[in-house]
Coordinates of C-alpha atoms and ligand atoms in Angstrom, one line a residue:
Chain A
M1 CA -160.3 -57.5 -4.5
N2 CA -163.2 -60.4 -4.3
P3 CA -163.4 -61.4 -0.7
L4 CA -164.9 -64.7 -1.2
K5 CA -160.9 -64.9 -3.1
W6 CA -159.3 -64.7 0.2
P7 CA -157.2 -66.7 0.8
T8 CA -158.3 -67.0 4.2
I9 CA -162.2 -67.5 3.3
E10 CA -162.1 -69.1 0.2
P11 CA -161.5 -73.0 1.4
F12 CA -165.0 -72.1 4.0
Y13 CA -166.4 -70.5 1.0
K14 CA -165.8 -73.2 -1.5
L15 CA -167.5 -75.5 1.1
V16 CA -170.8 -74.1 1.7
I17 CA -171.1 -74.1 -1.8
G18 CA -169.9 -78.0 -1.9
E19 CA -167.0 -77.2 -4.5
N20 CA -164.2 -80.3 -3.9
R21 CA -165.7 -80.4 -0.4
K22 CA -162.7 -82.8 1.2
G23 CA -159.6 -80.4 -0.3
Q24 CA -161.5 -77.8 1.5
L25 CA -161.2 -79.4 4.8
N26 CA -158.2 -80.5 4.3
A27 CA -157.0 -76.4 3.6
I28 CA -159.1 -75.8 6.6
V29 CA -157.9 -78.3 8.9
K30 CA -154.5 -77.2 8.1
M31 CA -155.6 -73.3 8.0
V32 CA -156.8 -73.2 11.8
G33 CA -157.0 -76.6 12.7
L34 CA -152.4 -76.6 13.1
P35 CA -152.1 -73.4 14.4
L36 CA -155.0 -74.1 17.2
T37 CA -153.4 -77.8 17.9
G38 CA -150.0 -75.9 18.5
I39 CA -151.2 -73.0 20.8
F40 CA -153.0 -76.0 22.8
V41 CA -149.5 -77.8 23.1
F42 CA -147.7 -74.8 23.9
L43 CA -149.9 -73.6 26.4
L44 CA -149.8 -77.8 28.0
I45 CA -146.4 -77.2 28.1
W46 CA -146.3 -74.0 30.0
Q47 CA -148.9 -75.1 31.8
G48 CA -146.7 -77.7 33.4
A49 CA -143.3 -76.0 33.4
A50 CA -145.3 -73.4 35.4
S51 CA -145.8 -75.3 38.4
H52 CA -142.4 -76.9 38.2
I53 CA -141.1 -73.0 38.9
H54 CA -141.5 -71.7 42.2
T55 CA -139.8 -67.9 43.1
S56 CA -139.3 -65.4 46.0
L57 CA -142.9 -64.0 44.5
G58 CA -144.6 -67.4 44.5
Q59 CA -145.0 -69.5 41.8
F60 CA -144.6 -69.1 38.2
P61 CA -147.8 -68.2 36.5
G62 CA -149.4 -70.5 34.1
P63 CA -151.8 -69.5 31.7
Q64 CA -155.1 -69.6 34.2
Q65 CA -153.2 -67.2 36.6
T66 CA -152.1 -64.6 33.5
Y67 CA -155.5 -64.8 32.3
E68 CA -157.2 -64.0 35.8
Q69 CA -154.4 -61.1 35.2
F70 CA -155.9 -60.1 32.5
V71 CA -159.3 -59.9 33.6
S72 CA -158.3 -58.1 36.8
L73 CA -156.4 -55.6 33.8
V74 CA -159.4 -54.9 32.6
D75 CA -161.3 -54.2 35.4
E76 CA -158.7 -52.0 36.6
A77 CA -158.9 -50.5 33.3
K78 CA -163.1 -49.9 33.2
A79 CA -162.6 -48.7 37.0
S80 CA -160.3 -46.0 36.2
S81 CA -162.8 -45.0 33.0
L82 CA -165.5 -44.8 35.6
K83 CA -163.4 -42.6 38.3
E84 CA -162.7 -40.8 35.0
Q85 CA -166.0 -39.8 34.4
A86 CA -167.4 -39.3 37.6
F87 CA -164.7 -36.7 37.8
Y88 CA -165.8 -34.5 35.4
E89 CA -169.0 -34.7 36.4
R90 CA -168.6 -33.7 39.7
Q91 CA -167.0 -30.6 38.6
Y92 CA -169.6 -29.7 35.8
V93 CA -172.1 -30.1 38.2
R94 CA -169.9 -27.9 40.3
N95 CA -169.4 -24.9 38.1
E96 CA -173.1 -25.0 36.7
K97 CA -174.3 -24.1 40.4
K98 CA -171.1 -21.5 40.3
L99 CA -172.6 -19.9 37.1
A100 CA -176.0 -20.1 38.5
A101 CA -175.6 -18.0 41.2
N102 CA -173.1 -16.0 39.8
S103 CA -172.8 -15.5 36.0
E104 CA -169.7 -13.7 36.0
A105 CA -168.0 -16.7 37.9
E106 CA -165.0 -17.7 36.3
V107 CA -165.0 -21.9 35.9
K108 CA -162.1 -24.3 35.5
V109 CA -162.1 -27.7 34.0
R110 CA -159.4 -29.4 35.6
D111 CA -157.5 -32.3 33.9
Y112 CA -158.2 -35.7 35.6
T113 CA -155.0 -37.0 36.2
G114 CA -154.9 -41.2 37.7
P115 CA -152.7 -43.1 37.4
P116 CA -152.3 -44.4 33.5
T117 CA -154.3 -47.8 33.0
F118 CA -152.4 -50.8 31.2
F119 CA -154.3 -50.4 28.4
D120 CA -152.9 -46.3 28.5
Q121 CA -149.4 -47.9 28.5
I122 CA -149.8 -49.6 25.1
G123 CA -151.2 -46.5 23.4
R124 CA -148.0 -44.7 25.0
S125 CA -145.6 -47.8 23.9
L126 CA -147.4 -46.8 20.0
V127 CA -146.8 -43.8 20.0
T128 CA -143.1 -43.4 21.1
V129 CA -142.5 -46.3 18.8
I130 CA -144.3 -45.2 15.7
S131 CA -143.0 -41.5 16.0
G132 CA -138.9 -42.9 16.6
F133 CA -139.6 -46.0 13.5
L134 CA -141.3 -42.7 11.0
L135 CA -138.4 -40.2 12.0
A136 CA -135.8 -42.8 11.5
S137 CA -137.7 -43.4 8.0
L138 CA -137.8 -40.0 6.8
I139 CA -133.6 -40.1 7.6
A140 CA -132.7 -43.4 6.3
V141 CA -134.8 -43.7 3.1
P142 CA -133.6 -40.7 1.1
I143 CA -129.3 -41.4 2.7
G144 CA -130.7 -44.9 1.1
I145 CA -131.3 -43.8 -2.0
V146 CA -128.7 -41.7 -2.3
I147 CA -125.9 -44.7 -1.4
G148 CA -127.4 -47.0 -3.1
L149 CA -127.3 -44.3 -6.9
S150 CA -123.9 -44.6 -6.6
S151 CA -121.1 -47.5 -5.8
N152 CA -118.0 -44.9 -4.1
A153 CA -120.9 -43.2 -1.6
Y154 CA -121.5 -47.2 -0.9
A155 CA -118.1 -47.7 -0.6
A156 CA -117.5 -45.3 1.7
F157 CA -120.8 -45.5 3.9
N158 CA -121.3 -49.3 4.8
P159 CA -118.2 -49.5 6.8
I160 CA -119.7 -47.0 9.2
I161 CA -123.4 -48.8 9.3
Q162 CA -122.2 -52.1 9.5
I163 CA -120.3 -51.1 13.1
F164 CA -123.7 -48.8 14.2
K165 CA -126.1 -51.7 12.7
P166 CA -125.3 -54.1 15.9
V167 CA -125.2 -51.6 18.5
S168 CA -127.6 -52.3 21.4
P169 CA -129.6 -49.8 22.2
L170 CA -128.4 -49.9 26.0
A171 CA -125.0 -48.6 24.5
W172 CA -126.5 -45.6 23.1
L173 CA -129.2 -44.4 25.7
P174 CA -126.9 -43.4 28.0
L175 CA -125.6 -40.7 25.5
V176 CA -129.4 -40.1 24.2
T177 CA -130.5 -39.2 27.8
M178 CA -127.4 -37.0 28.1
V179 CA -127.5 -35.3 24.8
V180 CA -131.1 -35.0 25.3
S181 CA -130.9 -33.1 28.8
A182 CA -128.1 -30.4 27.2
V183 CA -129.6 -29.7 24.3
Y184 CA -133.5 -29.4 24.5
V185 CA -133.9 -27.5 27.4
T186 CA -137.6 -25.3 27.3
D187 CA -138.8 -23.9 30.3
D188 CA -142.4 -25.3 28.5
P189 CA -141.8 -28.3 27.1
M190 CA -143.6 -29.9 24.5
F191 CA -142.6 -33.0 24.8
D192 CA -141.4 -35.2 28.3
K193 CA -137.6 -35.8 28.2
A194 CA -138.0 -39.8 29.2
F195 CA -140.3 -39.8 25.6
L196 CA -137.3 -38.3 24.0
N197 CA -134.8 -40.2 24.9
S198 CA -136.8 -43.5 24.6
M199 CA -138.0 -42.3 21.0
F200 CA -134.5 -41.0 20.1
T201 CA -133.0 -45.0 21.0
V202 CA -135.0 -46.3 18.6
L203 CA -134.8 -44.5 16.0
L204 CA -130.7 -44.7 16.5
C205 CA -131.3 -49.2 16.4
C206 CA -134.1 -48.5 13.4
L207 CA -131.7 -46.7 11.2
W208 CA -129.6 -49.3 9.7
P209 CA -131.6 -52.1 8.0
T210 CA -134.0 -49.4 6.2
I211 CA -130.5 -47.2 4.8
I212 CA -129.3 -50.9 3.8
N213 CA -131.7 -52.3 2.1
T214 CA -133.0 -49.2 0.3
A215 CA -129.7 -48.8 -0.8
A216 CA -129.9 -52.8 -2.0
G217 CA -133.1 -52.3 -3.9
V218 CA -131.7 -48.9 -5.8
A219 CA -129.1 -51.3 -6.8
T220 CA -131.1 -54.0 -8.4
V221 CA -132.5 -51.2 -11.0
T222 CA -130.8 -52.8 -14.4
Q223 CA -128.5 -51.2 -17.0
D224 CA -131.8 -52.0 -19.6
L225 CA -133.5 -49.3 -17.1
K226 CA -130.9 -46.6 -16.7
N227 CA -130.4 -47.1 -20.8
V228 CA -134.4 -46.1 -21.3
S229 CA -133.5 -42.8 -18.4
Q230 CA -130.6 -41.7 -20.5
V231 CA -132.0 -42.2 -24.0
L232 CA -135.2 -40.1 -22.1
S233 CA -132.9 -38.0 -21.1
L234 CA -135.0 -37.7 -17.6
N235 CA -133.5 -35.2 -15.4
W236 CA -132.4 -36.7 -11.6
W237 CA -135.2 -35.9 -9.6
T238 CA -137.5 -37.8 -11.9
H239 CA -135.1 -40.3 -12.6
I240 CA -135.5 -41.3 -8.9
R241 CA -139.1 -40.8 -8.8
K242 CA -139.8 -43.0 -11.7
I243 CA -137.6 -45.4 -12.1
V244 CA -135.4 -45.8 -8.7
L245 CA -138.5 -45.5 -6.3
P246 CA -140.8 -47.7 -8.0
C247 CA -138.1 -50.6 -8.4
S248 CA -136.7 -50.2 -4.9
I249 CA -139.4 -50.6 -3.1
P250 CA -140.0 -53.7 -2.4
M251 CA -136.6 -54.1 -0.9
M252 CA -137.1 -50.7 0.6
F253 CA -139.9 -52.4 2.9
T254 CA -137.9 -55.2 3.5
G255 CA -135.8 -53.4 5.8
L256 CA -138.8 -51.3 7.0
R257 CA -140.2 -53.9 8.7
I258 CA -136.9 -55.2 9.8
S259 CA -136.6 -52.0 11.1
F260 CA -140.1 -51.4 12.5
G261 CA -140.1 -55.1 14.6
I262 CA -136.7 -53.9 15.8
A263 CA -137.9 -51.1 17.2
W264 CA -140.8 -52.8 19.0
M265 CA -138.1 -54.7 20.7
V266 CA -136.0 -52.1 21.4
L267 CA -138.4 -49.7 22.5
I268 CA -139.3 -52.5 25.5
A269 CA -135.6 -52.2 27.1
A270 CA -135.6 -48.1 26.0
E271 CA -138.3 -47.5 28.6
M272 CA -137.3 -49.6 31.5
L273 CA -134.5 -47.6 31.6
A274 CA -136.1 -44.2 30.7
Q275 CA -138.9 -44.7 32.9
N276 CA -140.9 -43.6 29.6
P277 CA -144.8 -44.1 30.3
G278 CA -145.0 -47.5 28.1
L279 CA -145.4 -51.1 28.3
G280 CA -141.2 -51.4 29.4
K281 CA -142.3 -49.2 32.2
F282 CA -145.2 -51.4 33.1
V283 CA -143.3 -54.5 33.1
W284 CA -140.6 -52.4 35.2
D285 CA -142.9 -51.1 38.1
E286 CA -144.8 -54.5 38.4
F287 CA -141.0 -56.3 39.0
Q288 CA -140.1 -53.3 41.7
N289 CA -143.4 -53.9 43.1
G290 CA -143.5 -57.6 43.7
S291 CA -147.1 -58.4 44.6
S292 CA -147.9 -62.1 44.2
D293 CA -149.6 -60.8 41.2
S294 CA -147.0 -59.1 39.7
L295 CA -145.5 -62.2 37.8
G296 CA -148.3 -62.8 36.0
R297 CA -148.8 -59.2 35.3
I298 CA -145.7 -59.4 33.3
M299 CA -146.4 -62.3 31.6
V300 CA -149.9 -60.1 30.2
A301 CA -147.6 -58.0 29.0
V302 CA -145.2 -60.3 27.4
V303 CA -147.9 -62.0 25.5
V304 CA -149.3 -58.1 24.4
I305 CA -146.0 -57.2 23.4
G306 CA -145.8 -60.5 21.0
I307 CA -149.3 -59.8 19.6
V308 CA -149.0 -56.4 18.8
G309 CA -145.7 -56.4 17.7
F310 CA -147.2 -59.7 15.4
I311 CA -150.5 -56.8 14.2
L312 CA -147.8 -54.2 13.4
D313 CA -145.4 -57.0 11.6
R314 CA -149.2 -57.8 9.6
G315 CA -149.8 -54.2 9.0
M316 CA -146.6 -53.1 7.6
L317 CA -146.7 -55.9 5.5
M318 CA -150.7 -55.0 3.9
I319 CA -148.7 -52.0 3.8
Q320 CA -146.6 -53.0 1.3
Q321 CA -148.5 -55.5 -0.8
A322 CA -150.7 -51.7 -1.3
V323 CA -147.6 -49.9 -2.7
S324 CA -145.6 -52.4 -4.4
W325 CA -146.1 -52.4 -8.3
D326 CA -145.3 -56.5 -8.3
K327 CA -147.6 -58.7 -6.6
S328 CA -146.6 -62.1 -7.8
A329 CA -143.6 -61.2 -5.5
T330 CA -144.2 -63.4 -2.4
L331 CA -144.1 -61.5 0.7
R332 CA -144.0 -62.8 4.2
Chain B
M1 CA -129.5 -36.0 -53.9
S2 CA -130.6 -35.6 -50.1
E3 CA -128.2 -34.5 -47.1
V4 CA -125.8 -36.7 -45.2
H5 CA -127.6 -37.2 -42.0
L6 CA -126.1 -39.3 -39.8
E7 CA -122.4 -40.1 -40.3
L8 CA -119.6 -42.2 -38.8
T9 CA -116.5 -41.5 -38.6
N10 CA -114.0 -44.3 -38.2
V11 CA -114.7 -44.9 -35.0
G12 CA -113.4 -47.3 -33.0
I13 CA -113.9 -48.8 -29.5
E14 CA -112.1 -50.7 -26.9
F15 CA -114.1 -52.0 -23.7
P16 CA -111.5 -51.9 -20.5
T17 CA -112.1 -55.9 -19.2
P18 CA -110.0 -57.5 -16.2
R19 CA -107.9 -59.4 -18.7
G20 CA -106.4 -55.8 -20.4
P21 CA -108.7 -54.1 -22.9
F22 CA -111.0 -55.7 -25.6
R23 CA -111.3 -54.0 -28.8
A24 CA -114.3 -54.3 -30.2
L25 CA -115.0 -51.8 -32.9
R26 CA -112.4 -50.7 -35.4
D27 CA -112.6 -47.9 -38.7
I28 CA -116.6 -47.7 -39.1
N29 CA -116.9 -46.0 -41.4
L30 CA -120.6 -45.1 -42.4
K31 CA -122.9 -42.2 -43.9
I32 CA -127.0 -42.4 -44.1
D33 CA -129.6 -40.4 -45.3
Q34 CA -132.5 -38.4 -43.8
G35 CA -135.2 -41.2 -44.4
E36 CA -132.6 -44.1 -45.3
F37 CA -133.3 -47.5 -43.6
V38 CA -130.2 -49.1 -42.8
S39 CA -129.9 -52.7 -41.9
L40 CA -126.7 -54.2 -39.4
I41 CA -126.5 -57.7 -40.5
G42 CA -123.5 -59.8 -38.7
H43 CA -122.9 -63.3 -36.0
S44 CA -123.9 -63.0 -32.7
G45 CA -120.8 -61.0 -30.7
C46 CA -119.4 -59.1 -33.9
G47 CA -120.7 -55.9 -31.9
K48 CA -123.8 -54.3 -33.6
S49 CA -125.3 -53.3 -30.7
T50 CA -121.8 -51.8 -30.0
V51 CA -122.4 -49.9 -32.9
L52 CA -126.1 -48.6 -32.2
N53 CA -125.3 -48.1 -28.2
I54 CA -122.5 -45.7 -29.9
V55 CA -124.9 -43.7 -32.5
A56 CA -127.2 -44.6 -29.4
G57 CA -124.6 -41.9 -27.4
L58 CA -124.8 -44.7 -24.3
Y59 CA -121.4 -45.9 -25.3
E60 CA -118.3 -43.4 -26.1
A61 CA -116.1 -44.0 -28.8
T62 CA -112.6 -44.6 -28.0
E63 CA -111.9 -43.3 -31.5
G64 CA -113.6 -41.4 -34.0
G65 CA -117.3 -40.0 -34.0
V66 CA -120.4 -40.0 -34.6
L67 CA -121.9 -36.8 -36.2
L68 CA -126.0 -35.9 -36.6
D69 CA -127.0 -33.0 -38.9
G70 CA -122.8 -32.1 -38.4
R71 CA -123.4 -31.6 -34.3
E72 CA -121.2 -34.4 -32.7
V73 CA -123.5 -37.3 -30.4
N74 CA -121.7 -37.1 -27.0
S75 CA -125.1 -38.0 -24.2
P76 CA -128.0 -40.3 -25.1
G77 CA -131.0 -37.8 -26.1
P78 CA -134.7 -38.8 -27.1
E79 CA -134.1 -37.4 -30.9
R80 CA -132.0 -40.9 -31.3
A81 CA -134.7 -42.9 -29.4
V82 CA -133.7 -46.6 -28.9
V83 CA -136.1 -50.1 -29.3
F84 CA -133.9 -52.2 -27.1
Q85 CA -133.0 -55.9 -28.0
N86 CA -135.5 -56.7 -24.5
H87 CA -137.9 -53.7 -25.0
S88 CA -136.9 -52.2 -22.2
L89 CA -140.3 -51.7 -20.9
L90 CA -140.9 -49.9 -16.8
P91 CA -142.8 -53.0 -15.4
W92 CA -145.2 -50.9 -13.1
L93 CA -146.1 -48.4 -15.7
S94 CA -148.5 -50.1 -18.0
A95 CA -148.3 -49.5 -21.4
Y96 CA -150.1 -46.4 -21.5
E97 CA -148.1 -45.4 -19.1
N98 CA -144.7 -46.7 -20.9
V99 CA -145.6 -44.2 -23.8
E100 CA -146.6 -41.1 -21.5
L101 CA -143.1 -41.2 -19.7
A102 CA -141.4 -40.8 -23.3
V103 CA -144.0 -38.1 -24.1
D104 CA -143.8 -36.2 -21.3
Q105 CA -140.3 -35.8 -21.6
V106 CA -140.0 -35.0 -25.1
F107 CA -143.5 -32.7 -25.3
K108 CA -142.6 -31.3 -22.2
K109 CA -144.2 -27.7 -22.9
S110 CA -145.3 -27.8 -26.7
K111 CA -148.4 -29.9 -25.9
T112 CA -151.4 -29.6 -24.2
A113 CA -152.9 -32.2 -21.7
A114 CA -155.3 -33.0 -24.3
E115 CA -152.6 -33.4 -26.9
K116 CA -150.3 -35.8 -25.3
K117 CA -153.2 -38.0 -24.2
E118 CA -154.2 -38.2 -28.0
W119 CA -150.9 -38.1 -29.5
I120 CA -149.9 -41.3 -26.4
E121 CA -153.1 -43.2 -28.6
Y122 CA -152.0 -42.8 -32.2
N123 CA -149.1 -44.3 -31.4
L124 CA -150.8 -47.1 -30.0
K125 CA -152.7 -47.3 -32.2
L126 CA -150.6 -47.6 -35.0
V127 CA -148.6 -50.3 -33.3
H128 CA -151.9 -51.4 -32.9
M129 CA -151.7 -51.6 -29.6
D130 CA -155.0 -49.5 -28.3
H131 CA -157.2 -52.5 -27.0
A132 CA -154.4 -53.7 -24.2
M133 CA -152.9 -50.2 -23.7
H134 CA -153.9 -50.0 -20.0
K135 CA -152.2 -53.4 -19.6
R136 CA -148.8 -53.7 -18.0
P137 CA -145.3 -55.5 -19.5
D138 CA -146.8 -58.9 -17.8
E139 CA -150.0 -58.8 -18.6
I140 CA -149.0 -58.5 -22.2
S141 CA -147.2 -61.3 -24.5
G142 CA -143.8 -61.0 -26.0
G143 CA -144.5 -59.6 -30.0
M144 CA -147.0 -57.0 -27.8
K145 CA -144.2 -55.7 -25.3
Q146 CA -142.3 -55.6 -28.3
R147 CA -145.1 -53.5 -30.1
V148 CA -145.4 -51.6 -27.4
G149 CA -141.7 -50.0 -27.1
I150 CA -142.0 -49.6 -30.4
A151 CA -144.5 -47.3 -30.0
R152 CA -142.8 -45.9 -27.5
A153 CA -139.4 -44.6 -29.6
L154 CA -142.4 -43.9 -32.3
A155 CA -144.0 -41.3 -30.1
M156 CA -140.7 -39.7 -29.3
Q157 CA -141.0 -38.4 -32.9
P158 CA -137.3 -38.8 -32.7
E159 CA -135.0 -37.9 -35.8
V160 CA -132.9 -41.6 -35.6
M161 CA -134.8 -44.7 -35.0
L162 CA -132.0 -47.0 -33.3
M163 CA -133.6 -50.5 -33.0
D164 CA -132.2 -53.5 -31.9
E165 CA -132.8 -56.7 -33.3
P166 CA -137.0 -55.4 -33.0
F167 CA -138.5 -58.3 -33.7
G168 CA -135.9 -61.4 -32.4
A169 CA -137.8 -63.3 -30.0
L170 CA -141.0 -62.9 -32.1
D171 CA -142.8 -66.3 -34.0
A172 CA -143.3 -65.8 -37.3
L173 CA -146.2 -64.5 -38.2
T174 CA -146.2 -61.7 -35.6
R175 CA -142.8 -61.1 -37.2
A176 CA -144.6 -60.5 -40.4
H177 CA -147.3 -58.4 -39.2
L178 CA -144.7 -56.2 -37.3
Q179 CA -142.9 -56.0 -40.0
D180 CA -145.2 -54.8 -42.6
S181 CA -146.3 -52.1 -40.0
L182 CA -142.6 -50.9 -39.9
M183 CA -142.2 -50.8 -43.1
E184 CA -145.8 -48.8 -43.6
I185 CA -145.1 -46.4 -40.8
Q186 CA -141.3 -46.2 -42.0
K187 CA -142.1 -44.5 -45.2
A188 CA -145.2 -42.1 -43.9
L189 CA -143.1 -40.7 -41.5
N190 CA -140.2 -40.3 -43.2
N191 CA -137.5 -41.5 -40.8
T192 CA -134.4 -42.8 -40.5
V193 CA -133.8 -45.9 -39.1
I194 CA -131.2 -48.4 -38.2
M195 CA -132.2 -51.7 -37.4
I196 CA -130.1 -55.0 -36.2
T197 CA -131.1 -58.2 -37.3
H198 CA -130.2 -61.8 -37.8
D199 CA -133.0 -62.4 -40.5
V200 CA -131.6 -62.6 -44.0
D201 CA -134.6 -62.2 -45.4
E202 CA -136.2 -59.4 -42.9
A203 CA -133.3 -57.3 -43.4
V204 CA -133.5 -57.2 -47.2
L205 CA -137.3 -57.0 -46.9
L206 CA -137.3 -53.9 -45.2
S207 CA -133.8 -52.3 -45.9
D208 CA -132.5 -49.5 -48.4
R209 CA -129.1 -50.8 -47.8
I210 CA -127.3 -53.3 -45.2
V211 CA -124.0 -53.0 -43.4
M212 CA -122.8 -56.2 -43.3
M213 CA -120.1 -56.8 -40.4
T214 CA -117.0 -58.7 -40.3
N215 CA -116.6 -61.2 -37.2
G216 CA -115.3 -60.4 -33.8
P217 CA -113.1 -59.1 -31.8
N218 CA -111.6 -56.1 -34.1
A219 CA -114.5 -56.0 -36.4
T220 CA -115.7 -53.7 -38.8
I221 CA -117.5 -53.4 -42.0
G222 CA -117.3 -55.7 -44.8
E223 CA -119.4 -55.2 -47.3
I224 CA -122.3 -52.4 -47.7
L225 CA -125.1 -54.0 -50.1
K226 CA -127.6 -51.2 -52.0
I227 CA -130.9 -52.7 -51.8
D228 CA -132.5 -51.6 -55.0
L229 CA -136.5 -52.2 -54.9
P230 CA -139.8 -50.2 -55.3
H231 CA -142.0 -49.5 -52.5
P232 CA -144.3 -50.4 -50.9
R233 CA -142.4 -54.4 -51.2
D234 CA -144.8 -57.1 -50.9
R235 CA -143.7 -60.6 -49.3
L236 CA -145.5 -62.4 -52.0
A237 CA -145.0 -61.3 -54.5
L238 CA -141.1 -60.4 -54.1
A239 CA -140.6 -64.4 -53.5
D240 CA -140.3 -65.3 -56.6
D241 CA -138.5 -61.7 -57.9
P242 CA -135.2 -62.9 -59.1
T243 CA -133.6 -59.3 -58.2
Y244 CA -134.6 -60.3 -54.3
N245 CA -133.5 -63.4 -54.5
H246 CA -129.8 -62.0 -56.0
Y247 CA -129.8 -59.7 -52.6
R248 CA -130.6 -62.6 -50.7
S249 CA -127.5 -64.5 -51.7
E250 CA -125.4 -61.8 -51.6
V251 CA -126.1 -61.5 -48.2
M252 CA -126.2 -65.3 -47.1
R253 CA -122.7 -65.5 -49.5
F254 CA -121.1 -62.9 -47.0
L255 CA -122.8 -64.1 -44.0
Y256 CA -122.0 -68.5 -44.2
E257 CA -118.8 -67.9 -47.0
K258 CA -116.3 -65.0 -46.3
Q259 CA -117.5 -64.9 -42.5
R260 CA -118.3 -68.1 -41.7
K261 CA -118.6 -68.2 -38.1
V262 CA -115.8 -70.1 -36.2
E263 CA -117.4 -71.7 -33.2
H264 CA -114.5 -71.8 -30.2
Ligands
ATP401 N1 -119.7 -53.1 -22.1 C1 -119.1 -54.1 -22.8 N2 -117.8 -54.7 -21.5 C2 -117.1 -55.3 -22.5 N3 -117.2 -55.5 -23.3 C3 -118.5 -55.6 -24.3 C4 -119.3 -54.8 -23.7 N4 -120.6 -54.4 -24.8 C5 -120.3 -55.8 -25.2 N5 -118.5 -56.3 -25.1 C6 -118.1 -57.0 -26.4 O1 -118.1 -56.8 -27.4 C7 -118.6 -57.5 -28.2 C8 -119.9 -57.4 -29.4 O2 -120.5 -57.2 -28.5 P1 -122.3 -56.7 -28.7 O3 -123.5 -57.1 -27.6 O4 -121.8 -55.4 -29.8 O5 -122.6 -57.4 -30.2 P2 -123.7 -58.1 -31.1 O6 -123.5 -58.5 -32.3 O7 -124.7 -56.9 -30.8 O8 -124.3 -59.3 -30.3 P3 -125.2 -60.5 -30.5 O9 -126.1 -60.4 -32.0 O10 -125.8 -61.5 -29.8 O11 -126.7 -59.3 -30.0 C9 -119.0 -59.2 -27.3 O12 -117.4 -60.1 -27.6 C10 -118.9 -58.2 -26.0 O13 -118.4 -59.0 -25.6
MG402 MG1 -127.0 -57.1 -30.0

């Protein structure tokens, strides 16, 4: 791959080397100018609308206040990390002194337990969503393949899938909570229950698109290719590996991307209700908090949730392009 | 005289369709010797591909059966390699990998990795595809795809090669070139070949016998024409050869007089 040929870079490169200047300028305006204009217009409308909405917690945050809250969240995170460092340094110094006085002395290093910062919450959310999504994919892809291989299996499972697909995560969550507390009883839990609740809720919601699309992808294996497989007398496993999987990968990834998008949306709701640390809990805590900054902070979370979701989707798209053999297929 | 290698006895087939059963073939009787080159010719839709698919084991005959060396054929297998009408290469594999899939399957244990590699390259060379063997099907021309399909079939060292209009989609020059290669390879390896064609010249030039089929539905073998021309055959020399032209007009007469295609 030549980086100078990447669609985001090519027009700038050509402008520099002087190839078809006018065309390149048009391309750049379209690629950079128009999106920027769109964002600018949106900010104006947001500002205008916000100044007319008054709530019991003060005025609805406009872009300005949202940005200020973002800066203050960043400052808090920095302060917290300084505190953490200082905490460990103090312990170290104390332990050194103890050891100097008595080399046999027992020293302990205790973990820092400050409240999670906004950025810690993002990290927690990502861990939860990715665990739920990966587990769901591990279950859904094989099921999709089996269903896609046989029209009988498809007829048998399709109604179930169609019924479960539109179920809201909020309906699953109480059930998941009860089942997890009943089944997951250990004295030394490796996972937090709230984490498991959110993760399984995410899992249940993102099984279905992957199953449906994988099955549809498997069904795109043409009779011609099945004939080749039969003439070669490929065994079942080789047939799956060499013919069915490559053929269904484009559709499979379409399903995985839809699932991941749903997972991210579901996660926020699940975290709110399950009180699992993460962006959803952050929003809920701020809402309960009800200070004059709260709405601004929630707005920061809204924007961050959107941006993270966008980045996750782009990531999936890149993986899809990397593993798909049909590079000519247009992927958006 | 050599032993009968492949034998079709009273083969008939009926396809179930929404509007009741559709009888495509009846009473196909044919004995083919080891190393023989047989062409199937007939109008479009008469059931040539269906005959081939039955021999391949992809379709099951409703009546009668197929024997290969005395054993009944009832499922597809690599000893009956097929060159498909539309090449049917796996689009995500390179030419080399397409042949490799077949070679890995047929010579799973009997060849080492190095021998397999050599064998794959040898077969691609036979069809003059060694220069583009790491290209994928969407990067090569139609004729090249067809050649890879032929190399894949040859690499399986089949007892019988079944070719469904292998040169149908090609221009005249490429077609002539591939016909010459096929004649050479077939004589060298002494494969048994059944080839479907629409092209009278191709049938006469390549075949030991031409099997002419009546129009469908309910099609069967109309006539069988034995081509007694010495090998190797040279298309230029044969162009003015009276025996060659006699065979040619025999086939033409069958197709355009006795079995005139009635267009509905
Ligand atoms: N799987 C099937 N189900 C129903 N009918 C079929 C099936 N396969 C073939 N037929 C019918 O059998 C007849 C013969 O088809 P076949 O494909 O063998 O013709 P063909 O001689 O190979 O034609 P062409 O030269 O155009 O390839 C056709 O009328 C076709 O519609
Ligand atoms: Mg056909």
